[in-house]
Coordinates of C-alpha atoms in Angstrom, one line a residue:
M18 CA -3.5 -19.4 -13.0
N19 CA -3.3 -15.6 -11.1
M20 CA -3.9 -15.7 -7.8
M21 CA -7.0 -13.3 -6.5
I22 CA -5.9 -10.6 -4.3
G23 CA -8.2 -8.7 -2.5
V24 CA -11.7 -9.7 -4.0
S25 CA -14.4 -10.7 -2.2
I26 CA -16.0 -14.2 -3.5
A27 CA -19.0 -14.0 -1.5
V28 CA -19.4 -10.6 -2.8
I29 CA -19.7 -11.6 -6.7
N30 CA -21.7 -15.4 -5.6
A31 CA -24.0 -12.7 -3.4
N32 CA -25.3 -10.7 -7.1
S33 CA -25.0 -13.5 -8.7
G34 CA -29.0 -14.3 -9.2
G35 CA -28.4 -17.9 -8.8
A36 CA -31.1 -18.9 -7.3
V37 CA -34.6 -20.4 -8.9
P38 CA -36.7 -17.7 -10.5
T39 CA -40.1 -17.1 -9.0
A40 CA -41.3 -16.5 -12.8
I41 CA -39.5 -16.9 -16.5
Y42 CA -40.3 -14.2 -19.0
Y43 CA -39.7 -15.2 -22.3
V44 CA -39.5 -12.1 -25.0
D45 CA -39.3 -12.9 -29.1
P46 CA -40.3 -10.4 -31.7
A47 CA -41.9 -13.2 -33.6
G48 CA -44.4 -13.0 -29.6
S49 CA -47.3 -10.8 -29.5
D50 CA -47.4 -8.3 -26.1
A51 CA -50.7 -10.1 -25.4
N52 CA -49.7 -13.1 -24.5
D53 CA -48.8 -13.9 -20.6
G54 CA -44.9 -14.4 -21.6
L55 CA -45.0 -17.0 -19.1
T56 CA -43.8 -19.8 -21.7
P57 CA -41.6 -19.4 -25.3
A58 CA -44.9 -20.2 -27.0
T59 CA -46.6 -17.4 -25.3
A60 CA -44.2 -14.8 -25.2
W61 CA -44.2 -11.0 -25.7
Q62 CA -43.0 -8.7 -28.0
T63 CA -40.9 -6.1 -27.7
L64 CA -38.8 -3.9 -25.4
G65 CA -42.0 -1.6 -24.6
K66 CA -43.3 -4.3 -22.9
V67 CA -41.1 -5.0 -20.9
N68 CA -39.7 -1.7 -19.6
G69 CA -43.9 -1.1 -19.1
T70 CA -44.8 -4.0 -16.7
T71 CA -43.7 -4.8 -13.3
I72 CA -42.2 -7.6 -12.7
P73 CA -42.2 -10.0 -10.0
A74 CA -38.8 -9.7 -7.8
G75 CA -36.6 -12.5 -8.4
A76 CA -38.0 -13.2 -12.0
W77 CA -36.4 -14.0 -15.2
V78 CA -36.8 -11.6 -17.9
L79 CA -35.1 -13.9 -21.3
F80 CA -34.8 -12.0 -24.7
K81 CA -35.1 -14.9 -27.6
G82 CA -31.3 -15.8 -28.8
G83 CA -29.9 -14.4 -31.8
S84 CA -32.4 -12.2 -32.3
T85 CA -33.0 -8.4 -32.2
F86 CA -35.4 -6.3 -30.4
N87 CA -34.4 -2.7 -31.4
G88 CA -35.2 0.4 -28.5
Q89 CA -33.8 1.1 -25.2
L90 CA -34.4 -1.5 -22.1
T91 CA -35.6 0.9 -18.8
L92 CA -35.6 -0.5 -15.4
V93 CA -36.5 1.9 -13.0
E94 CA -36.8 1.3 -9.5
A95 CA -40.9 0.7 -9.4
K96 CA -40.9 -1.9 -11.4
H97 CA -37.7 -4.0 -11.9
N98 CA -36.1 -3.9 -8.7
G99 CA -35.4 -7.9 -7.4
T100 CA -34.5 -8.1 -3.9
L101 CA -32.6 -10.1 -1.1
G102 CA -32.7 -13.6 -1.6
N103 CA -34.4 -12.8 -4.8
I104 CA -32.4 -11.6 -7.6
T105 CA -34.5 -10.0 -11.1
K106 CA -32.8 -10.9 -14.2
F107 CA -32.2 -9.8 -17.8
G108 CA -31.1 -12.0 -19.8
S109 CA -31.2 -14.5 -23.3
Y110 CA -32.7 -17.3 -24.3
G111 CA -32.0 -20.6 -26.9
G112 CA -29.4 -20.6 -29.2
G113 CA -27.2 -17.6 -29.4
V114 CA -27.5 -13.6 -27.1
A115 CA -29.9 -11.4 -27.9
T116 CA -29.6 -8.2 -29.8
I117 CA -30.6 -4.2 -27.6
N118 CA -30.4 -2.2 -30.8
A119 CA -31.2 1.4 -29.9
P120 CA -32.2 2.7 -33.2
T121 CA -31.9 6.3 -32.7
A122 CA -28.7 9.1 -31.7
A123 CA -30.5 10.0 -28.2
D124 CA -31.7 6.4 -26.8
Y125 CA -29.8 3.8 -24.9
G126 CA -29.1 0.5 -25.4
L127 CA -29.7 -0.4 -21.1
L128 CA -31.0 2.7 -18.7
T129 CA -31.6 2.1 -14.9
T130 CA -32.6 4.1 -12.8
D131 CA -31.8 3.3 -8.7
I132 CA -32.2 0.0 -9.5
Q133 CA -31.2 -3.4 -6.7
Y134 CA -30.9 -7.1 -6.6
V135 CA -30.8 -6.5 -10.6
T136 CA -28.6 -9.0 -12.8
V137 CA -28.5 -8.1 -16.5
E138 CA -26.2 -10.8 -18.5
N139 CA -25.6 -12.5 -22.0
L140 CA -27.5 -9.5 -23.8
K141 CA -25.7 -7.2 -26.7
F142 CA -26.1 -3.9 -26.8
T143 CA -25.9 -2.3 -30.1
G144 CA -26.0 2.1 -31.0
V145 CA -26.3 3.7 -34.3
G146 CA -22.7 4.6 -34.5
R147 CA -19.9 6.5 -32.2
T148 CA -19.9 9.2 -34.6
T149 CA -23.8 9.7 -34.9
S150 CA -25.0 8.2 -30.5
N151 CA -25.0 10.7 -28.1
A152 CA -25.9 8.2 -25.3
S153 CA -24.2 5.7 -23.9
G154 CA -24.6 1.9 -24.7
V155 CA -25.6 0.8 -20.8
F156 CA -26.4 3.9 -18.6
L157 CA -27.1 2.8 -14.1
Q158 CA -28.1 6.1 -13.3
I159 CA -28.4 6.6 -9.4
T160 CA -30.8 9.4 -8.6
K161 CA -31.5 9.0 -4.4
T162 CA -30.6 11.6 -2.0
A163 CA -29.1 11.7 1.1
N164 CA -26.1 9.3 1.1
Q165 CA -28.2 6.4 0.6
R166 CA -27.2 2.6 -0.5
L167 CA -28.3 0.4 -3.4
V168 CA -27.1 -3.5 -3.6
G169 CA -27.1 -6.3 -5.1
V170 CA -26.8 -5.3 -9.0
S171 CA -24.9 -7.0 -11.6
L172 CA -23.5 -6.7 -15.5
K173 CA -22.2 -9.6 -16.9
A174 CA -21.2 -10.6 -20.4
L175 CA -22.5 -7.8 -22.4
E176 CA -21.3 -6.7 -25.7
V177 CA -21.6 -3.3 -25.6
S178 CA -20.6 -0.6 -28.9
G179 CA -21.6 1.9 -31.1
F180 CA -22.5 4.5 -28.9
G181 CA -21.0 8.0 -28.2
D182 CA -20.8 8.7 -24.9
C183 CA -19.4 6.2 -22.5
G184 CA -19.9 1.6 -23.5
I185 CA -20.8 1.4 -20.1
L186 CA -21.3 4.6 -17.9
V187 CA -22.6 4.3 -13.4
W188 CA -23.3 7.6 -13.1
S189 CA -24.5 9.2 -9.4
N190 CA -26.6 12.0 -10.8
T191 CA -28.2 13.1 -7.1
A192 CA -30.0 16.4 -6.8
D193 CA -28.6 17.0 -3.1
N194 CA -24.9 15.9 -4.6
S195 CA -24.3 13.8 -1.5
P196 CA -23.1 10.7 -2.4
S197 CA -25.4 8.1 -2.9
G198 CA -24.3 5.1 -4.7
Y199 CA -23.7 1.0 -5.5
D200 CA -22.4 -1.5 -2.7
D201 CA -20.4 -4.4 -4.1
L202 CA -21.3 -3.3 -7.8
L203 CA -19.8 -6.1 -10.3
I204 CA -19.1 -5.8 -14.2
Q205 CA -17.8 -8.9 -15.0
S206 CA -16.2 -10.2 -18.6
C207 CA -18.0 -7.7 -20.6
L208 CA -16.9 -6.6 -24.0
V209 CA -17.2 -3.0 -24.6
H210 CA -16.0 -1.5 -28.1
D211 CA -16.0 1.3 -31.1
C212 CA -18.0 3.5 -28.5
C213 CA -16.7 7.0 -27.5
S214 CA -16.5 10.2 -29.3
T215 CA -16.6 11.7 -25.3
G216 CA -16.7 9.3 -22.7
N217 CA -15.2 6.3 -21.5
G218 CA -15.8 2.5 -21.6
I219 CA -16.3 2.0 -18.6
F220 CA -16.4 4.8 -15.6
L221 CA -17.8 5.0 -12.3
V222 CA -18.3 8.4 -11.6
A223 CA -19.8 11.1 -9.1
N224 CA -21.6 14.3 -8.1
A225 CA -20.2 13.9 -5.0
Y226 CA -16.4 14.9 -6.5
S227 CA -13.5 14.4 -3.9
L228 CA -13.7 11.9 -1.3
A229 CA -12.0 14.9 1.3
A230 CA -15.5 16.3 1.5
N231 CA -17.6 12.9 0.6
A232 CA -18.1 9.9 1.5
A233 CA -17.2 7.0 -1.7
T234 CA -20.1 6.5 -3.5
F235 CA -19.2 3.3 -4.3
K236 CA -17.9 0.9 -2.3
R237 CA -16.6 -2.4 -2.9
P238 CA -17.1 -2.5 -6.8
V239 CA -15.7 -4.9 -8.9
I240 CA -14.7 -4.4 -12.4
D241 CA -13.2 -8.2 -14.0
G242 CA -12.5 -9.9 -17.1
C243 CA -13.2 -6.9 -19.0
K244 CA -11.9 -6.2 -22.3
V245 CA -12.2 -1.8 -23.3
Y246 CA -11.1 -1.8 -26.5
D247 CA -11.0 0.7 -30.0
N248 CA -12.9 3.6 -28.0
P249 CA -11.8 6.5 -29.1
G250 CA -12.9 9.8 -26.9
G251 CA -13.4 13.1 -28.5
Y252 CA -13.0 16.4 -26.8
A253 CA -15.2 15.9 -23.7
A254 CA -14.7 19.8 -22.1
P255 CA -14.3 20.3 -19.4
T256 CA -12.3 17.5 -17.7
G257 CA -11.1 15.9 -20.7
H258 CA -11.7 11.5 -19.3
S259 CA -12.6 10.8 -22.8
G260 CA -11.3 7.8 -24.4
S261 CA -9.8 6.3 -21.9
G262 CA -10.6 2.2 -21.3
I263 CA -11.6 1.6 -18.0
L264 CA -11.7 4.3 -15.4
I265 CA -13.4 4.6 -12.1
A266 CA -13.8 7.7 -9.2
E267 CA -15.3 8.2 -5.7
C268 CA -14.6 4.7 -4.9
D269 CA -13.3 3.0 -1.1
S270 CA -12.2 -0.8 -1.8
A271 CA -12.3 -1.2 -5.9
V272 CA -10.8 -4.1 -7.7
I273 CA -10.5 -4.0 -11.2
Q274 CA -8.5 -7.3 -12.4
N275 CA -8.1 -9.7 -15.3
C276 CA -9.3 -6.8 -18.0
E277 CA -7.4 -6.0 -21.1
A278 CA -7.7 -2.8 -22.6
Y279 CA -6.4 -1.3 -25.6
N280 CA -6.4 1.2 -28.7
N281 CA -8.4 3.1 -27.0
G282 CA -7.8 6.8 -26.7
A283 CA -6.5 8.2 -30.1
G284 CA -9.2 10.6 -30.6
N285 CA -8.9 12.5 -27.7
T286 CA -8.4 16.7 -28.7
F287 CA -8.6 17.6 -25.0
A288 CA -5.1 18.6 -23.5
T289 CA -5.3 15.8 -20.8
G290 CA -7.1 13.2 -20.7
P291 CA -6.9 9.4 -21.8
V292 CA -5.2 6.2 -20.0
G293 CA -5.7 2.7 -20.8
I294 CA -7.0 1.2 -16.8
W295 CA -6.8 4.2 -14.0
M296 CA -8.0 5.7 -11.0
Y297 CA -8.6 9.0 -9.5
D298 CA -10.3 10.5 -6.4
C299 CA -10.4 6.5 -4.7
T300 CA -9.1 5.0 -1.7
N301 CA -7.7 1.7 -1.1
S302 CA -8.4 0.4 -4.3
T303 CA -6.7 -2.3 -6.6
I304 CA -6.0 -2.8 -10.2
Q305 CA -4.7 -6.1 -10.4
F306 CA -3.2 -9.2 -13.4
C307 CA -4.6 -6.5 -16.0
E308 CA -2.7 -5.9 -19.4
S309 CA -3.1 -1.8 -20.8
H310 CA -1.2 -1.9 -24.5
H311 CA -1.3 0.3 -27.5
N312 CA -3.3 3.1 -25.8
K313 CA -3.3 6.7 -27.6
S314 CA -3.7 10.2 -26.9
G315 CA -4.4 12.7 -29.8
T316 CA -1.5 14.3 -31.1
G317 CA 0.4 16.8 -29.1
T318 CA -1.6 16.0 -25.8
T319 CA 0.2 14.2 -23.1
D320 CA -1.1 10.9 -21.0
G321 CA -2.5 8.2 -23.5
G322 CA -0.9 5.5 -21.0
G323 CA -1.1 2.3 -19.3
F324 CA -1.9 3.1 -15.7
D325 CA -2.7 5.7 -13.6
I326 CA -3.1 6.6 -9.7
D327 CA -4.6 10.2 -10.6
G328 CA -5.4 13.0 -8.2
G329 CA -6.7 12.4 -4.6
C330 CA -5.9 8.7 -4.3
Q331 CA -5.1 7.1 -0.9
G332 CA -3.7 4.1 -0.3
C333 CA -4.1 2.8 -3.5
K334 CA -2.3 -0.3 -5.5
V335 CA -1.6 -1.2 -9.7
Q336 CA 0.2 -4.7 -8.9
Y337 CA 0.9 -7.4 -11.3
C338 CA -0.1 -5.8 -14.7
Y339 CA 1.7 -5.6 -17.8
S340 CA 2.4 -2.3 -19.7
H341 CA 3.5 -2.2 -23.6
D342 CA 3.3 -0.2 -26.7
N343 CA 1.6 2.5 -24.9
Y344 CA 1.7 6.3 -26.1
G345 CA 2.0 7.4 -22.6
S346 CA 4.7 6.2 -19.6
G347 CA 3.8 2.8 -18.7
Y348 CA 2.6 3.5 -14.7
Q349 CA 1.7 7.0 -13.4
I350 CA 1.3 8.4 -10.0
Y351 CA 0.3 11.5 -10.2
Q352 CA -2.4 14.5 -7.9
Y353 CA -3.1 17.1 -11.0
L354 CA -4.5 20.1 -9.3
D355 CA -6.8 20.2 -7.0
A356 CA -6.5 21.4 -3.4
S357 CA -10.1 20.6 -2.6
I358 CA -9.2 16.7 -2.6
L359 CA -7.7 14.6 -0.7
P360 CA -3.6 14.9 -0.9
L361 CA -2.2 11.5 -2.7
S362 CA -0.5 9.7 -0.1
G363 CA 0.2 5.9 0.6
N364 CA -0.1 5.0 -3.0
T365 CA 2.0 1.4 -5.0
I366 CA 3.2 0.7 -7.8
R367 CA 5.0 -2.7 -7.8
Y368 CA 5.6 -6.1 -9.5
N369 CA 4.1 -5.0 -12.6
I370 CA 6.2 -4.5 -15.8
S371 CA 6.1 -2.2 -18.8
E372 CA 7.4 -3.2 -22.0
N373 CA 8.2 -0.4 -24.7
D374 CA 6.0 2.5 -23.2
G375 CA 6.0 6.1 -23.9
T376 CA 6.5 6.1 -28.0
Q377 CA 4.7 9.2 -28.6
A378 CA 6.7 12.9 -27.9
P379 CA 7.6 14.2 -25.7
T380 CA 10.0 11.6 -24.4
T381 CA 10.2 12.4 -20.9
K382 CA 6.5 9.7 -20.5
G383 CA 9.1 7.6 -20.1
G384 CA 8.3 3.6 -18.3
I385 CA 7.1 5.2 -15.4
L386 CA 6.4 8.9 -14.8
I387 CA 6.0 10.5 -10.7
G388 CA 4.9 13.9 -10.4
T389 CA 2.3 16.3 -8.7
A390 CA 0.8 19.6 -9.5
E391 CA 0.6 20.8 -6.2
T392 CA 2.9 22.0 -3.7
R393 CA 0.6 19.9 -1.1
A394 CA 2.8 16.9 0.4
A395 CA 2.6 13.6 -1.5
P396 CA 3.8 11.3 1.3
N397 CA 4.3 7.5 0.9
N398 CA 4.1 6.9 -2.6
N399 CA 6.1 4.0 -3.6
V400 CA 7.7 2.3 -6.4
Y401 CA 9.3 -1.7 -6.5
G402 CA 9.6 -4.3 -8.1
N403 CA 8.9 -3.7 -11.6
T404 CA 11.1 -4.5 -14.6
I405 CA 11.3 -2.0 -17.0
F406 CA 11.9 -2.3 -20.2
S407 CA 12.4 0.0 -23.6
S408 CA 13.9 -0.7 -27.3
V409 CA 12.8 2.4 -28.0
A410 CA 14.8 5.7 -28.9
S411 CA 14.9 8.5 -26.7
I412 CA 13.2 7.1 -24.1
N413 CA 13.1 7.6 -20.0
G414 CA 13.5 4.7 -17.7
I415 CA 11.5 7.2 -15.5
Y416 CA 10.2 10.8 -15.3
I417 CA 10.1 12.6 -11.7
F418 CA 8.0 15.5 -12.6
S419 CA 6.5 18.5 -11.7
N420 CA 7.0 19.4 -7.4
P421 CA 9.1 16.1 -7.0
N422 CA 9.9 17.4 -4.0
Q423 CA 6.5 16.8 -2.6
F424 CA 6.9 12.9 -2.7
T425 CA 8.3 12.8 1.0
T426 CA 9.0 9.1 2.6
S427 CA 8.7 7.9 -1.2
Y428 CA 10.4 5.8 -2.7
V429 CA 11.7 4.0 -5.9
A430 CA 13.5 0.7 -4.7
N431 CA 14.6 -3.0 -6.3
N432 CA 13.2 -2.1 -10.1
V433 CA 14.8 -3.1 -12.9
F434 CA 15.1 -0.2 -14.8
Y435 CA 16.6 -1.7 -18.7
L436 CA 17.1 0.2 -21.6
T437 CA 18.5 -0.6 -25.5
G438 CA 17.2 1.7 -27.6
A439 CA 19.5 4.4 -29.2
S440 CA 19.9 7.6 -27.0
S441 CA 18.5 5.9 -24.1
K442 CA 20.2 7.9 -21.7
M443 CA 17.7 10.0 -19.6
V444 CA 18.0 6.6 -16.9
L445 CA 16.4 9.3 -14.5
S446 CA 14.9 12.3 -14.8
S447 CA 13.7 15.8 -13.3
T448 CA 12.0 18.6 -13.6
S449 CA 15.0 21.6 -11.6
T450 CA 12.8 21.2 -8.1
T451 CA 15.5 18.6 -6.5
P452 CA 14.0 15.2 -5.8
A453 CA 12.1 13.9 -2.1
L454 CA 11.8 10.8 -3.2
R455 CA 14.8 8.1 -2.8
M456 CA 15.9 5.9 -5.2
I457 CA 16.9 2.2 -3.4
G458 CA 18.1 -0.7 -4.4
N459 CA 17.5 -0.3 -8.0
C460 CA 20.0 -1.8 -11.4
Y461 CA 20.0 0.4 -14.1
Q462 CA 21.2 -0.4 -17.8
A463 CA 21.4 2.3 -20.8
P464 CA 23.7 2.8 -23.5
T465 CA 24.6 5.8 -21.7
I466 CA 24.7 7.1 -18.5
S467 CA 22.4 10.7 -17.0
I468 CA 20.8 11.3 -14.0
K469 CA 19.1 15.1 -14.0
W470 CA 18.6 15.4 -10.6
G471 CA 17.1 18.8 -9.5
A472 CA 19.0 21.4 -12.2
T473 CA 21.8 19.4 -12.5
T474 CA 22.5 16.3 -15.3
Y475 CA 24.9 13.4 -13.9
T476 CA 26.9 11.1 -16.1
T477 CA 27.8 8.5 -13.1
F478 CA 26.4 7.5 -10.5
A479 CA 29.3 8.4 -8.8
T480 CA 28.6 12.4 -9.2
W481 CA 24.9 11.8 -8.2
R482 CA 25.7 9.5 -5.3
A483 CA 28.1 12.2 -4.2
A484 CA 25.8 15.9 -4.6
F485 CA 22.7 13.8 -3.1
T486 CA 24.3 11.3 -0.3
T487 CA 21.0 9.5 0.5
Q488 CA 20.3 8.3 -3.3
E489 CA 21.2 4.9 -3.8
T490 CA 22.8 4.7 -0.4
I491 CA 22.4 2.8 3.0
A492 CA 25.2 2.8 5.8
G493 CA 26.7 5.0 3.8
L494 CA 27.9 2.8 1.0
P495 CA 26.2 2.1 -2.6
V496 CA 23.7 -0.3 -2.7
Y497 CA 22.3 0.1 -6.9
V498 CA 23.6 -2.2 -9.9
N499 CA 24.6 -0.9 -13.0
A500 CA 24.7 -4.1 -14.8
N501 CA 22.5 -5.9 -17.6
P502 CA 20.3 -7.6 -15.3
L503 CA 19.9 -11.0 -17.5
L504 CA 16.7 -11.5 -18.7
V505 CA 15.6 -15.2 -19.5
G506 CA 13.9 -14.8 -22.7
T507 CA 14.0 -12.7 -26.0
L508 CA 12.1 -8.9 -25.6
P509 CA 9.7 -7.8 -26.7
V510 CA 7.1 -9.9 -25.9
G511 CA 4.4 -8.1 -27.5
N512 CA 0.3 -8.9 -27.0
T513 CA -1.1 -11.8 -24.6
N514 CA -3.7 -11.0 -25.2
G515 CA -5.2 -10.4 -21.4
F516 CA -2.8 -10.7 -18.6
N517 CA -1.0 -14.2 -18.4
S518 CA 2.5 -14.8 -16.4
A519 CA 2.9 -17.9 -18.5
L520 CA 3.5 -15.3 -21.1
L521 CA 5.8 -12.7 -19.7
G522 CA 8.5 -15.5 -18.5
A523 CA 10.6 -13.4 -20.3
Y524 CA 10.9 -11.1 -17.4
K525 CA 12.6 -13.8 -15.3
T526 CA 16.2 -13.4 -14.3
Q527 CA 18.6 -15.9 -15.2
A528 CA 20.6 -17.3 -11.9
G529 CA 23.5 -14.9 -12.9
S530 CA 22.0 -12.5 -12.8
V531 CA 23.1 -9.7 -10.3
C532 CA 19.5 -8.8 -9.4
R533 CA 18.9 -12.2 -7.5
N534 CA 19.4 -11.7 -4.5
G535 CA 20.1 -8.6 -4.8
G536 CA 17.4 -6.3 -3.8
Q537 CA 17.0 -4.1 -0.5
N538 CA 14.9 -5.5 2.6
I539 CA 12.6 -2.6 2.4
N540 CA 10.8 -3.5 4.6
A541 CA 12.9 -3.4 7.4
L542 CA 14.1 -0.2 6.3
F543 CA 11.4 1.7 5.5
G544 CA 8.5 -0.4 6.8
I545 CA 6.7 -0.8 3.5
N546 CA 4.5 -4.0 3.0
I547 CA 5.9 -5.7 0.2
G548 CA 3.2 -7.4 -0.4
P549 CA 2.6 -11.7 -0.6
Q550 CA 3.8 -12.3 -4.4
D551 CA 6.0 -11.5 -6.9
L552 CA 4.4 -11.1 -10.7
F553 CA 4.7 -15.2 -11.1
G554 CA 2.8 -15.9 -7.8
N555 CA 6.2 -16.5 -6.0
S556 CA 6.4 -15.9 -2.5
L557 CA 8.3 -13.4 -1.5
P558 CA 11.6 -13.2 -0.9
Q559 CA 12.5 -16.9 -1.4
G560 CA 16.0 -17.6 0.5
G561 CA 15.4 -14.6 2.7
S562 CA 16.9 -12.6 0.3
Y563 CA 15.1 -9.8 -1.8
D564 CA 15.6 -9.5 -5.8
I565 CA 15.4 -6.4 -8.0
G566 CA 12.6 -6.6 -10.5
C567 CA 9.3 -7.9 -10.9
F568 CA 10.7 -12.0 -10.4
E569 CA 11.5 -13.6 -7.3
G570 CA 14.1 -16.2 -7.8
P571 CA 14.8 -19.0 -5.8

């Protein structure tokens, strides 16, 4: 079992709609809209009846399980909102789950406007096919102006497929471009697949772009236990953000956890864009206990990686995750070119695994990518306690890219870079500008040592450290390890069907490994808060000393 870190269970309970309903309305294709709807025998018949009826706060509207309802479920503030303590719920009854089938290219499965205190759960939404549909499967739209806050909304156990834009889209589309939005939005246990010719699987976005200029649109959203797959994307000018699994923006204190994203992004034709699970323009947000794998990008395009902390993010984390077999980098910290957003700072990638990532050329993508397209400083971005394994040919353990001199007071520490593929010799790689970040206490193993640092490639750690005397050096002494980390099991591991640390034991180190008690105390040295646990739930440190990699041994 994985420890849920940083999630308010009170938030989930507050959105659960667990109180006794004020009324229950039933909907059955064999019913009649002339009925009162208050029993299965007197059920309503159509979505139109639900859409046009003012539902009392706290009532439940339940569709007959196993049945299909053609049309669009449309929920609006004036007719369908609940109140504090009276959550209005829409779901299924009887055996199975009801299907709401959007019959035309323009139809959404669920379209809401400014709803509050509403739970939608245990429903299936189907469209006419991602290449035909122009709509999203579930679209929560906010039109309130003047930074109004909406609360009490949950999407739970929904299945969404066959829509051309996003699977689940939450969009603050305000006329005044203010950051009106949701507090404590919950998206839980949803399946999103076979969507996205132009959109993303799950996407939170707002008109009020840039947290440098605006408050967060979404505060404390939780995306928990969702599976997002087979969403290829396409051309989505001007952003190129199509084909990602889960993407959030304009959020503060968001949590994405226990999610799996795979086989997304293959249809993206824009120059950049899709990643399995990522965020941009967010603060204090966390991705944890997730698996992201076999994600792709279009031929000749960049990205297609596992996880990403991107432009404008501050104080964000990716921790306790498993990335593997992605076209792009397993993990990325990157600032795209936009001086109007917050500078990239204070972000962390820790206690994760990357396995055989960076499979699509160019191989510069690597297991980890760090870079910025800007000349603004990007301070205090740290990567530590991760294990990077690759048997892919010609791969980089870490690729330090694009203005790396801006990563001041930033550290890559106590990581394992274990490469076995033929010609996997670029252990470290950077562009010609000398990186500012420091490599400290890492374990490196590859067929050939090749460290491109600045304009020069070094073939030994000694010559590299002589040229850059702060690298892998504490008090004048070397702190790196160039040796086999002696991992416990056979690699690669492959799929675990969602993050499951019990299936990743191969990445623990043996008792005789140089990584055991071989790490540096980066808290004492650099003031870095190392967190409470390793990837396997072990407290940090064990016995007073730190290990290298994602596992903290006894």
